[in-house]
Coordinates of C-alpha atoms and ligand atoms in Angstrom, one line a residue:
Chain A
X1 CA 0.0 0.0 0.0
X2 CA 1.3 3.1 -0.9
X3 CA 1.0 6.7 1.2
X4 CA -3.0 7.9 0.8
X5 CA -1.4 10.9 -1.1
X6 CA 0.7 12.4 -3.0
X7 CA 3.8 14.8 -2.5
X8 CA 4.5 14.2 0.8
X9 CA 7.4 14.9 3.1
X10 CA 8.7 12.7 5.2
X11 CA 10.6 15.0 8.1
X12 CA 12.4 11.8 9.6
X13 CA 14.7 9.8 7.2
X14 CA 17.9 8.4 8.9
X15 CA 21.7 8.0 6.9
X16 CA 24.2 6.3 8.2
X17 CA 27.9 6.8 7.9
X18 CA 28.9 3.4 6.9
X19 CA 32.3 3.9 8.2
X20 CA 35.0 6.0 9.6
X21 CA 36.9 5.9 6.5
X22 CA 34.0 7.1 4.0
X23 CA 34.5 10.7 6.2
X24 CA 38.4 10.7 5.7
X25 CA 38.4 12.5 2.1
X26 CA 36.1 15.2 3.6
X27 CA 38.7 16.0 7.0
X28 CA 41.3 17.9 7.6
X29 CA 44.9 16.3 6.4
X30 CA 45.8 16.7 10.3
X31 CA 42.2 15.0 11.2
X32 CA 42.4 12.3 8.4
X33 CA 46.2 11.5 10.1
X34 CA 44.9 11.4 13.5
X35 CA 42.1 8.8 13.1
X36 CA 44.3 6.7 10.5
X37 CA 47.6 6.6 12.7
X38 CA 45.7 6.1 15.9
X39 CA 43.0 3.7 14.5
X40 CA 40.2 5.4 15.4
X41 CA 39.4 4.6 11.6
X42 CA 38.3 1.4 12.5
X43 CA 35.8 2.6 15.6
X44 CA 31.9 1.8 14.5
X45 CA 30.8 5.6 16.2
X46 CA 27.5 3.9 16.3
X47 CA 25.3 5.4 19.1
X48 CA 24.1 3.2 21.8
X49 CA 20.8 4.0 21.3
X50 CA 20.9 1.8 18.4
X51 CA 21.8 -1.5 18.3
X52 CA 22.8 -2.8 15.2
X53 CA 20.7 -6.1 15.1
X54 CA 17.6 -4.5 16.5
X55 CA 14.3 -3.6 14.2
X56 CA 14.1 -0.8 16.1
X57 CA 17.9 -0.3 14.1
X58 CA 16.8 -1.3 10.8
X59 CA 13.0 -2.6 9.7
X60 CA 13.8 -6.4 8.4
X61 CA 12.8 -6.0 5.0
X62 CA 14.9 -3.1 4.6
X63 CA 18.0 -4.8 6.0
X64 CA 21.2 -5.1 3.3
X65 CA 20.4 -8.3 1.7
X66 CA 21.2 -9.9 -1.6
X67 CA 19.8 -8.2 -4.4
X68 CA 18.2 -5.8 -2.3
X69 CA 19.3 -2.0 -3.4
X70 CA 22.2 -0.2 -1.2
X71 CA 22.4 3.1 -0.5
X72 CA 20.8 6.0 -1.9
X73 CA 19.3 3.4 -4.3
X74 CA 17.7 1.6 -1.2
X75 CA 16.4 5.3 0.4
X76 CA 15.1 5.8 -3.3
X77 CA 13.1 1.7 -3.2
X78 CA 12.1 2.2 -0.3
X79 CA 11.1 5.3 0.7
X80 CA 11.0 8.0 -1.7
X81 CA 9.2 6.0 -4.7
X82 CA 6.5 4.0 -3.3
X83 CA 5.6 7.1 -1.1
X84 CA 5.5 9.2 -4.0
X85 CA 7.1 11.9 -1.7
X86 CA 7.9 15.2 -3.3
X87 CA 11.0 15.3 -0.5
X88 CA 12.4 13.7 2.6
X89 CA 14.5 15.1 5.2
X90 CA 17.9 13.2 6.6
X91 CA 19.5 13.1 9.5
X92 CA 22.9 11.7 10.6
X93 CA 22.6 10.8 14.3
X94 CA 26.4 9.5 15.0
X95 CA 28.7 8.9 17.7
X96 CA 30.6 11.7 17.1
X97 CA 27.7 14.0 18.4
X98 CA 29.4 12.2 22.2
X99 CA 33.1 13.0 21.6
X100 CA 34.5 14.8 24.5
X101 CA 37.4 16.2 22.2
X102 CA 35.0 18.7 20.5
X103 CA 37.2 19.9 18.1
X104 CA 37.5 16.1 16.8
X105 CA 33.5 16.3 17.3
X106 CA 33.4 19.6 14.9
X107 CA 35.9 18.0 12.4
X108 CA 33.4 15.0 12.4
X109 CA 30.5 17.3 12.2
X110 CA 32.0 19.0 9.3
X111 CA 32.8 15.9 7.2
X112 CA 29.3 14.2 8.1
X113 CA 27.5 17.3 6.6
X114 CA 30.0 17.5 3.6
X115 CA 29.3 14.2 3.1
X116 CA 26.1 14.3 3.2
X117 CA 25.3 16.7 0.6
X118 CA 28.0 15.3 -1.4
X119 CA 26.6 11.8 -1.8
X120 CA 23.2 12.4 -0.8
X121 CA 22.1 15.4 -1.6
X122 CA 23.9 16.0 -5.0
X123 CA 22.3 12.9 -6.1
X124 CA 19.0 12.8 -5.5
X125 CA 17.0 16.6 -5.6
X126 CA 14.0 15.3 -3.0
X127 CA 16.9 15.2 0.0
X128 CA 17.0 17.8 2.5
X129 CA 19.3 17.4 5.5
X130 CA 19.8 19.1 8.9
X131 CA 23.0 20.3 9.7
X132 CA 25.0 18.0 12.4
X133 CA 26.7 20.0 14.7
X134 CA 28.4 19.1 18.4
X135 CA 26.7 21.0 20.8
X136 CA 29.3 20.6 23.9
X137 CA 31.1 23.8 22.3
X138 CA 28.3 26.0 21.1
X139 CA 30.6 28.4 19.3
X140 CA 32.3 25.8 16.8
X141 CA 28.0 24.9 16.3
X142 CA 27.9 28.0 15.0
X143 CA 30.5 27.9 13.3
X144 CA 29.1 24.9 11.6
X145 CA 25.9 26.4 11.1
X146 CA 27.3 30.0 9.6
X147 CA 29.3 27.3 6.9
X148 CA 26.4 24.9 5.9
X149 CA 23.8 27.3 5.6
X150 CA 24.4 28.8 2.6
X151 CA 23.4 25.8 0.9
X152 CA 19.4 26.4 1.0
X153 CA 19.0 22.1 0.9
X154 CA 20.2 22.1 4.6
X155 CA 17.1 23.0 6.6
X156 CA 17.3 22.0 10.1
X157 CA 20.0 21.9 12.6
X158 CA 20.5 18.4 14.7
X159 CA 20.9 17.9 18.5
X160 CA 20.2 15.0 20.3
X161 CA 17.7 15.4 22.9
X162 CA 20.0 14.6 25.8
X163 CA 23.4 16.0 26.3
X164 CA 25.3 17.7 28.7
X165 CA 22.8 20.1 30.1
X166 CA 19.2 20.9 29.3
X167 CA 18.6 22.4 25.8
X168 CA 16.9 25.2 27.1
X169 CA 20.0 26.7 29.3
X170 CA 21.1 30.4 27.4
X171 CA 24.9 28.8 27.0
X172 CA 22.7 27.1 23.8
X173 CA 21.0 30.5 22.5
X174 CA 23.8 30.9 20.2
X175 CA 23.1 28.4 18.5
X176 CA 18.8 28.8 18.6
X177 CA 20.2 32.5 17.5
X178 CA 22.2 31.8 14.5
X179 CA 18.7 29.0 13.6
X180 CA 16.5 31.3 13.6
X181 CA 18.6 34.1 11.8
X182 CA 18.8 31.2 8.8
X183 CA 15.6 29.7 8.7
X184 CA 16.3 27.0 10.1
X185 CA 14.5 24.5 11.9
X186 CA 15.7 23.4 15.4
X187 CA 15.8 19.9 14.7
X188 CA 16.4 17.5 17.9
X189 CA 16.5 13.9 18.2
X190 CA 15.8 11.4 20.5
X191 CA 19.0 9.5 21.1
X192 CA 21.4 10.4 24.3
X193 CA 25.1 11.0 24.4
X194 CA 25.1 9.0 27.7
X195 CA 27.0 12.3 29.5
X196 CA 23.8 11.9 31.9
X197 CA 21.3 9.2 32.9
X198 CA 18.7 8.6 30.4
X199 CA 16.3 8.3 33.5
X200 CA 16.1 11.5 35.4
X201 CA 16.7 9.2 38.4
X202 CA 19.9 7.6 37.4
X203 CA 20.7 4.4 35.5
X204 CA 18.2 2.0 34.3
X205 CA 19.0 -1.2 34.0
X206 CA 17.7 -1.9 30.4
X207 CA 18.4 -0.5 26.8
X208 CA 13.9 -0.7 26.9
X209 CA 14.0 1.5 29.4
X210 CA 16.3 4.1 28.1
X211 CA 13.8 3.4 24.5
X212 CA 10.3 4.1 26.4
X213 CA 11.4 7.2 28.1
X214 CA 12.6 9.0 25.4
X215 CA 9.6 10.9 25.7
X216 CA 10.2 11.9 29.2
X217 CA 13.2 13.7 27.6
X218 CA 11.2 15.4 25.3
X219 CA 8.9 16.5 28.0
X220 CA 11.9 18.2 29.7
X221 CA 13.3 19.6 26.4
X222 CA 10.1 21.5 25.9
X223 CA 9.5 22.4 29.8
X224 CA 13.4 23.9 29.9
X225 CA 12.2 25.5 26.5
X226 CA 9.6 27.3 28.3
X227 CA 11.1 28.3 31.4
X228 CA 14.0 29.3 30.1
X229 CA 12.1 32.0 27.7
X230 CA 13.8 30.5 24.5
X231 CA 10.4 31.0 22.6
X232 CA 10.3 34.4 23.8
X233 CA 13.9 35.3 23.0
X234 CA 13.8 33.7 19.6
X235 CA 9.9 33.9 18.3
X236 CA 10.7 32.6 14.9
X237 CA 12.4 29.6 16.3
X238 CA 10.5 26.0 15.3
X239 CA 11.3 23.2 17.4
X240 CA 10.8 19.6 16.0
X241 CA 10.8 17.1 18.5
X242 CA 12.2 13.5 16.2
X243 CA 10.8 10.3 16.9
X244 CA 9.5 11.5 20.5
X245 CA 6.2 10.0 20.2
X246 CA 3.5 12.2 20.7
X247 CA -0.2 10.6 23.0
X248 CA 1.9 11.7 25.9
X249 CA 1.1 15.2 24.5
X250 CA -2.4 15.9 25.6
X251 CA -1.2 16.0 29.4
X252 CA 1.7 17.1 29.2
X253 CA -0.1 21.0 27.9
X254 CA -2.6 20.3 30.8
X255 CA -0.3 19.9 33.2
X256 CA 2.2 22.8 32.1
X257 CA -0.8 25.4 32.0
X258 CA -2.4 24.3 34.8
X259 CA 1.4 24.7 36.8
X260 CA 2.2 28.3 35.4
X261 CA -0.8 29.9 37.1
X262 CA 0.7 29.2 40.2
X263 CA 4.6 29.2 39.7
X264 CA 4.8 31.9 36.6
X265 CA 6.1 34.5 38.9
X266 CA 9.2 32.6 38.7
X267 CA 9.6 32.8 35.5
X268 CA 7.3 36.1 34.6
X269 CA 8.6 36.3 30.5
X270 CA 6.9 33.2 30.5
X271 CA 3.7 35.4 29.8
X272 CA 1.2 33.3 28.1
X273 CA -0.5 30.1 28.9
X274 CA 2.3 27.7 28.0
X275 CA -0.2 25.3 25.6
X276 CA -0.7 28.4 23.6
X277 CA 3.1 28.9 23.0
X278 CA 3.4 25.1 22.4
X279 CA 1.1 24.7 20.2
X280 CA 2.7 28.0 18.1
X281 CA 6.0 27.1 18.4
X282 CA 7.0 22.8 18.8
X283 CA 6.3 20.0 16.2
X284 CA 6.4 16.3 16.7
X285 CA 6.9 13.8 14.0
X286 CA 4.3 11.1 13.7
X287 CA 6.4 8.2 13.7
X288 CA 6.4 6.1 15.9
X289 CA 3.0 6.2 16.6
X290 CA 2.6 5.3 20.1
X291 CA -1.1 5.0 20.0
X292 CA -3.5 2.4 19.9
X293 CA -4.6 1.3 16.3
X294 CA -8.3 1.9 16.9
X295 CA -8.8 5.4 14.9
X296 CA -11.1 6.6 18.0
X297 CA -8.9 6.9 20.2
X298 CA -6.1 8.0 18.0
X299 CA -8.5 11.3 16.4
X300 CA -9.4 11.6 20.8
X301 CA -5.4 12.1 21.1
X302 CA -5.3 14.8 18.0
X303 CA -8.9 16.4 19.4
X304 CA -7.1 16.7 22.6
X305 CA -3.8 18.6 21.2
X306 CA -6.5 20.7 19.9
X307 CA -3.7 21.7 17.3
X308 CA -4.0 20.4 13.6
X309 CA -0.6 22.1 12.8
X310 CA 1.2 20.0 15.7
X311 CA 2.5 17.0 14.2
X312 CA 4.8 16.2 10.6
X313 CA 5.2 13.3 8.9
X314 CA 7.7 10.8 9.2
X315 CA 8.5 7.1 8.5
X316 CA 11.6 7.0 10.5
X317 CA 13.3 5.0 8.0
X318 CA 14.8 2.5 8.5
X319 CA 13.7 1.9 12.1
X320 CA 11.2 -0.4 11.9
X321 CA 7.5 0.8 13.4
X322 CA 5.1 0.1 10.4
X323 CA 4.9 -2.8 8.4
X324 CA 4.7 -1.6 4.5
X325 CA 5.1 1.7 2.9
X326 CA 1.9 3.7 4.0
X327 CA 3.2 5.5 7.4
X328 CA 0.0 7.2 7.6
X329 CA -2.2 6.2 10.6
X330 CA -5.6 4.7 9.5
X331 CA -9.0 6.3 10.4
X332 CA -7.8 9.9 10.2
X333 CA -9.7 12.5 8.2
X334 CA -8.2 13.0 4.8
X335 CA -7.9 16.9 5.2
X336 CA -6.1 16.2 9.0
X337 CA -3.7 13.8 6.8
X338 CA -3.0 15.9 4.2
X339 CA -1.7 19.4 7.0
X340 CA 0.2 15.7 8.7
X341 CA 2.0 14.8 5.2
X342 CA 2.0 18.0 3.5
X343 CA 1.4 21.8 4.8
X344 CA 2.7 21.1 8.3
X345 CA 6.3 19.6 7.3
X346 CA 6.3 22.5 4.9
X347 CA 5.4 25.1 7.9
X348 CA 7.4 23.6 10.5
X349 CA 10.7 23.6 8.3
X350 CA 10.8 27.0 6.1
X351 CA 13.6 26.4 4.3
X352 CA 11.2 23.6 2.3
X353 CA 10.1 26.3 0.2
X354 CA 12.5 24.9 -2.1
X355 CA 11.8 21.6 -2.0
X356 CA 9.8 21.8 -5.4
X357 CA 12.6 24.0 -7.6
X358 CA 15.3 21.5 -6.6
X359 CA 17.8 22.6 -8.7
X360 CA 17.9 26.1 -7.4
X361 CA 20.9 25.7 -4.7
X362 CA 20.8 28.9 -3.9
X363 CA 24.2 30.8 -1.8
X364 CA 23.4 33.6 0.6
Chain B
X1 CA -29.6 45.1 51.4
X2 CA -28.4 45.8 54.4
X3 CA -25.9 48.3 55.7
X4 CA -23.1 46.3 57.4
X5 CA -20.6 48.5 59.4
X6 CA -17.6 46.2 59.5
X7 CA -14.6 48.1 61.0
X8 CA -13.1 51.6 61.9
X9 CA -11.5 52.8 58.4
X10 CA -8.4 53.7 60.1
X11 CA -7.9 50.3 61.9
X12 CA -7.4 49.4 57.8
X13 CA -4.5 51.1 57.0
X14 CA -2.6 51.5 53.0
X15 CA -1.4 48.4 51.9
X16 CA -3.3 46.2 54.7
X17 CA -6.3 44.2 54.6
X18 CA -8.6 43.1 57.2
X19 CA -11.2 40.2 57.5
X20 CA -14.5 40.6 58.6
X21 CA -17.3 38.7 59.0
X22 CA -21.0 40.2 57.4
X23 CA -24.2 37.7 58.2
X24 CA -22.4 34.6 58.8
X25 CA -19.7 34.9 55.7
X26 CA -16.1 36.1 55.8
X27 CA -15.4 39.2 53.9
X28 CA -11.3 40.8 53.4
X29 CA -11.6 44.5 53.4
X30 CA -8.5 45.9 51.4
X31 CA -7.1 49.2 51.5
X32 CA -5.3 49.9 48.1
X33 CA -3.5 53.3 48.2
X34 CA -6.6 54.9 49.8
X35 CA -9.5 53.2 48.2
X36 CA -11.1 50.5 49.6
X37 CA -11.6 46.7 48.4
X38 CA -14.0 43.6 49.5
X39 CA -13.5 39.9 48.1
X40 CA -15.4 37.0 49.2
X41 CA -12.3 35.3 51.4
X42 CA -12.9 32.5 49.7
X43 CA -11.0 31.5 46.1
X44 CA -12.5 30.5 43.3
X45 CA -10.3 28.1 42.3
X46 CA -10.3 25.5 45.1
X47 CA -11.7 27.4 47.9
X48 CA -9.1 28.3 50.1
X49 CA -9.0 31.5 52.7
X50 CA -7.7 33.8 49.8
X51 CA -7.5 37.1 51.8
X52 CA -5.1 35.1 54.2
X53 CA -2.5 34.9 51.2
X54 CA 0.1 37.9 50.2
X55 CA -0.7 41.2 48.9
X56 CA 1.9 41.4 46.5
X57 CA 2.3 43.4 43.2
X58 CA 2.4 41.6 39.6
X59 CA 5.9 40.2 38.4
X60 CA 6.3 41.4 35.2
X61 CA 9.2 40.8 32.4
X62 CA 10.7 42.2 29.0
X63 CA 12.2 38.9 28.0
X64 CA 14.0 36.0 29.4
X65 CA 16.1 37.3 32.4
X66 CA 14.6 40.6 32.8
X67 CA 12.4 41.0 36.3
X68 CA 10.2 43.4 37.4
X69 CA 7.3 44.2 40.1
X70 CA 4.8 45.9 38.8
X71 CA 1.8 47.7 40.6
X72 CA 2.7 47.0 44.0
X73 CA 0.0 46.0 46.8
X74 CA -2.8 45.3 43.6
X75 CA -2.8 41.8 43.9
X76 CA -3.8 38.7 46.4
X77 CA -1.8 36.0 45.9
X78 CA -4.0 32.5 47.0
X79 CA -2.0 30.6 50.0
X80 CA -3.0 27.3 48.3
X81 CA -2.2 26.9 45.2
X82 CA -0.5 30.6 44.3
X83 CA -2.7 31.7 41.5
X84 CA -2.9 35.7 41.5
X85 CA -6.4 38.2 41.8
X86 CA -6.5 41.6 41.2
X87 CA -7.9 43.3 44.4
X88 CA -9.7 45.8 42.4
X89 CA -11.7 43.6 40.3
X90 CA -11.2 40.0 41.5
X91 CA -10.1 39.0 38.7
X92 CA -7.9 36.4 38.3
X93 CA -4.4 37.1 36.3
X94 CA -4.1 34.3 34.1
X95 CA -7.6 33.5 33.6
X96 CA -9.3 36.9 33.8
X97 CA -12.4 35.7 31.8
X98 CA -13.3 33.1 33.4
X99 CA -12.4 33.3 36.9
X100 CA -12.6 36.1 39.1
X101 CA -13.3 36.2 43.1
X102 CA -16.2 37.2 44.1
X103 CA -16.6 41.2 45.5
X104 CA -19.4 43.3 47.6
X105 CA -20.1 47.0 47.7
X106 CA -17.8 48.9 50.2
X107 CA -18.1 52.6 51.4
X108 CA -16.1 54.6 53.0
X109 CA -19.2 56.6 55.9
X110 CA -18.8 59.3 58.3
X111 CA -20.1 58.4 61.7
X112 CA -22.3 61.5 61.5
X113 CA -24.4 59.9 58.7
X114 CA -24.7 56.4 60.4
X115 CA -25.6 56.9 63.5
X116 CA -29.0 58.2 62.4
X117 CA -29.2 54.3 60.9
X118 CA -30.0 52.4 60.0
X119 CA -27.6 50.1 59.9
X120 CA -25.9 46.4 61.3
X121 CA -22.8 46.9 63.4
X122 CA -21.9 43.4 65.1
X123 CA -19.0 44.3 67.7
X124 CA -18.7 48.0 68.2
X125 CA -20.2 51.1 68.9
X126 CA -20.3 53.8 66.2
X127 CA -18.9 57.2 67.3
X128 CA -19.9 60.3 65.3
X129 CA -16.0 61.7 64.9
X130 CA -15.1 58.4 63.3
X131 CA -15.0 56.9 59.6
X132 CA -16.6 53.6 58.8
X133 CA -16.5 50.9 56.2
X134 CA -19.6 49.8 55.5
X135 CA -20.6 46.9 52.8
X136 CA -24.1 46.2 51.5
X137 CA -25.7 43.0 51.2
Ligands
FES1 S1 -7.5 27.5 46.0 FE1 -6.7 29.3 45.4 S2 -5.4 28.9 43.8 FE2 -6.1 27.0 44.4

């Protein structure tokens, strides 16, 4: 079955660096030295968060396999053609995002991105990509950001949703700064660089534990957001939660407005009911769907965000959370699907604008 | 309606409050900057004693960082749960459309013009030289 519409965007499409020594050409001779001479070439960077054999990793039938396409070719098969999308976004989540050596992390950065709209985005004119960037130092994020942006295909810029310190904390406004200066999307992950617990009360025990809370992260990323005044600071700024689920939702802008009557002196920029500024200001991609299948309950959920524009749509390919091509949720009205597949992706990252004129790589 | 004379209107000085108690119901008396104030002391949110919380001002910002107190001695601040009420209107800061405390009728009355009556004063005399609040209901 094949998405219920045409020229979609799918906001969640994963690469992955195959290895170390695919980046080399695109580093530094000094960098390309390092990793050789100290084999750090032949390290997997492969974030914990996903284990290679898992179908959380990679969906079975779009594992490598005999015959089966590789590649670009593969993102093409599987993805791009039978969804007839008109573009997909990509994003590199990689170890490098946890180096402690950040200028080894920006080198990394730097080659990822160049990599990525050499192989990737050269090749095929539905790609768009977010911008990897290693948040420990925010300057050299910038500095990322200031190089990549000229190249109108990137459109978001990628953190992981748990790193050294909350997102919201100002030693990160550069960064939201130079986004919002560019257009571009604040793009963040869920995925950890394991500096803290993945549970705000320490260590679980289990890599399903770390999996199921992701949202919990999410929930902090957007309540720091808030108190912190980072929606006030930068208005155009559009946060897109990835692959954070999104039932939990509903309660989670009851409980938040309900809270701020009686605490918002603390925080007094924080001026309007905080569901209002949520609902203007973050974006959640649909997959995975943590919802029930029965479409009742799902359209309760969506009545309940009482927000249309809220969520974008993504397969979250290759991880495996629907079986065939239609991502799409069944039972939902067709006008609600198309703002999903269509008009919100296209709201909630500007810099799509382009996405039909693909040959128009424009410099700033 | 009846005239209640609830307390001496000096014994309510600026910035203080004072609750009284008209036909069996408790009533906070306010004194903003000279004018006078009654709210039901009870909130609407939950019920708690409201005129038992802070008078406090509104807190107030220009962005992230920025703090400021605004409007000092307008607002009750509930002890329960910390949501804010304008004294002069009862209405509530963050919801002021839909929930607002409940206020009565105060006056400001010479004892001249009350001792001629009529009028309901529970536990004191009224004395001609004096000033009186006085809230109908
Ligand atoms: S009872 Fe007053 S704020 Fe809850």
């Amino acid at each position: 079955m094949k998405l219920p519409l045409e020229g979609a965007i799918d906001c969640d499409v994963h690469l992955s660096v195959p290895n170390v020594a695919t980046l080399l050409p695109y580093m530094s001779d000094y960098w390309s030295d390092q990793l050789v001479t100290r084999y750090i070439d032949r390290a997997g960077f492969n974030l914990t968060s996903y284990p290679p054999r898992s179908p959380l990793t990679v969906r079975d039938d779009w594992r490598a396999a005999p015959g089966r396409p590789t590649g670009l070719a593969a993102l093409q098969a599987d993805v791009l053609d039978p969804g007839r999308l008109s573009g997909a976004i990509c994003h590199t989540m990689h170890g490098a995002m946890a180096l402690f050596n950040e200028d080894m992390g920006a080198e990394f950065c730097k080659a990822i991105n160049a990599w990525v709209a050499k192989e990737w985005l050269d090749r095929e004119p539905r790609l768009r990509a977010s911008i990897l960037v290693h948040a420990q130092n925010p300057a050299l994020a910038v500095e990322e950001i200031e190089r990549c942006a000229a190249d109108k295909r990137f459109v978001a810029v990628l953190l992981p949703v748990m790193g050294d310190s909350p997102l919201g904390r100002r030693i990160y406004w550069p960064i939201y700064e130079a986004c919002e200066r560019h257009g571009l999307s604040l793009a963040v992950h869920a995925g950890s660089t394991y500096r803290n617990p993945p549970t705000a009360a320490g260590w679980p025990s289990y890599q399903s534990e770390d999996y199921m809370l992701q949202s919990s992260a999410f929930e902090n990323l957007i309540v720091g957001f808030l108190a912190e005044g980072v929606f006030q600071k930068f208005p155009g700024l559009k946060l897109v939660c990835m692959e954070s689920g999104f039932t939990w939702m509903p309660t989670f802008l009851w409980r938040t407005s309900k809270t701020w009557r009686g605490v918002r002196t603390e925080v007094p920029w924080l001026d309007r009911v905080p569901a209002e500024i949520i609902r203007e200001h973050v974006r959640l991609t649909l997959q995975p769907v943590d919802a029930p299948r029965d479409p009742k309950i799902l359209n309760k959920i969506f009545e309940q965000i009482a927000c249309d524009d809220m969520i974008v749509y993504s397969s979250d390919y290759p991880h495996g959370h629907f079986d065939g091509d239609n991502g799409l949720p069944e039972g939902l009205s067709p006008e609600l699907l198309r703002k999903i597949a269509i008009d919100n992706p296209r709201a909630a990252f500007p810099r799509l604008a382009t996405v039909d004129a693909p040959d128009t790589k424009e410099t700033v | 309606m009846t005239r209640h004379v609830v307390a001496k209107a000096r014994d309510i000085a600026p910035g203080s409050s004072q609750i009284v108690e008209v036909g069996g119901r408790e009533i906070g008396v306010f004194n903003v900057a000279g004018d006078y104030y009654a709210l039901a002391n009870r909130c609407p949110h939950a019920g708690a004693d409201l005129c038992k919380g802070f008078i406090t001002g509104l807190a107030l910002s220009d962005g992230p960082n920025k703090y400021r107190l605004e409007r000092k001695g307008e607002f009750l601040r509930c002890p329960f749960h910390g949501w804010e009420f304008e004294i002069r209107t009862g209405q509530s800061w963050c919801d002021p459309k839909s929930m607002r405390v409940r206020q009565f009728k105060v006056d400001v009355a010479p004892g001249e013009t009350l001792v001629k009556g009529p009028y309901v004063a529970e536990s004191f005399p009224v004395k001609v030289e004096e000033e009186y609040i006085v809230i109908d209901i």
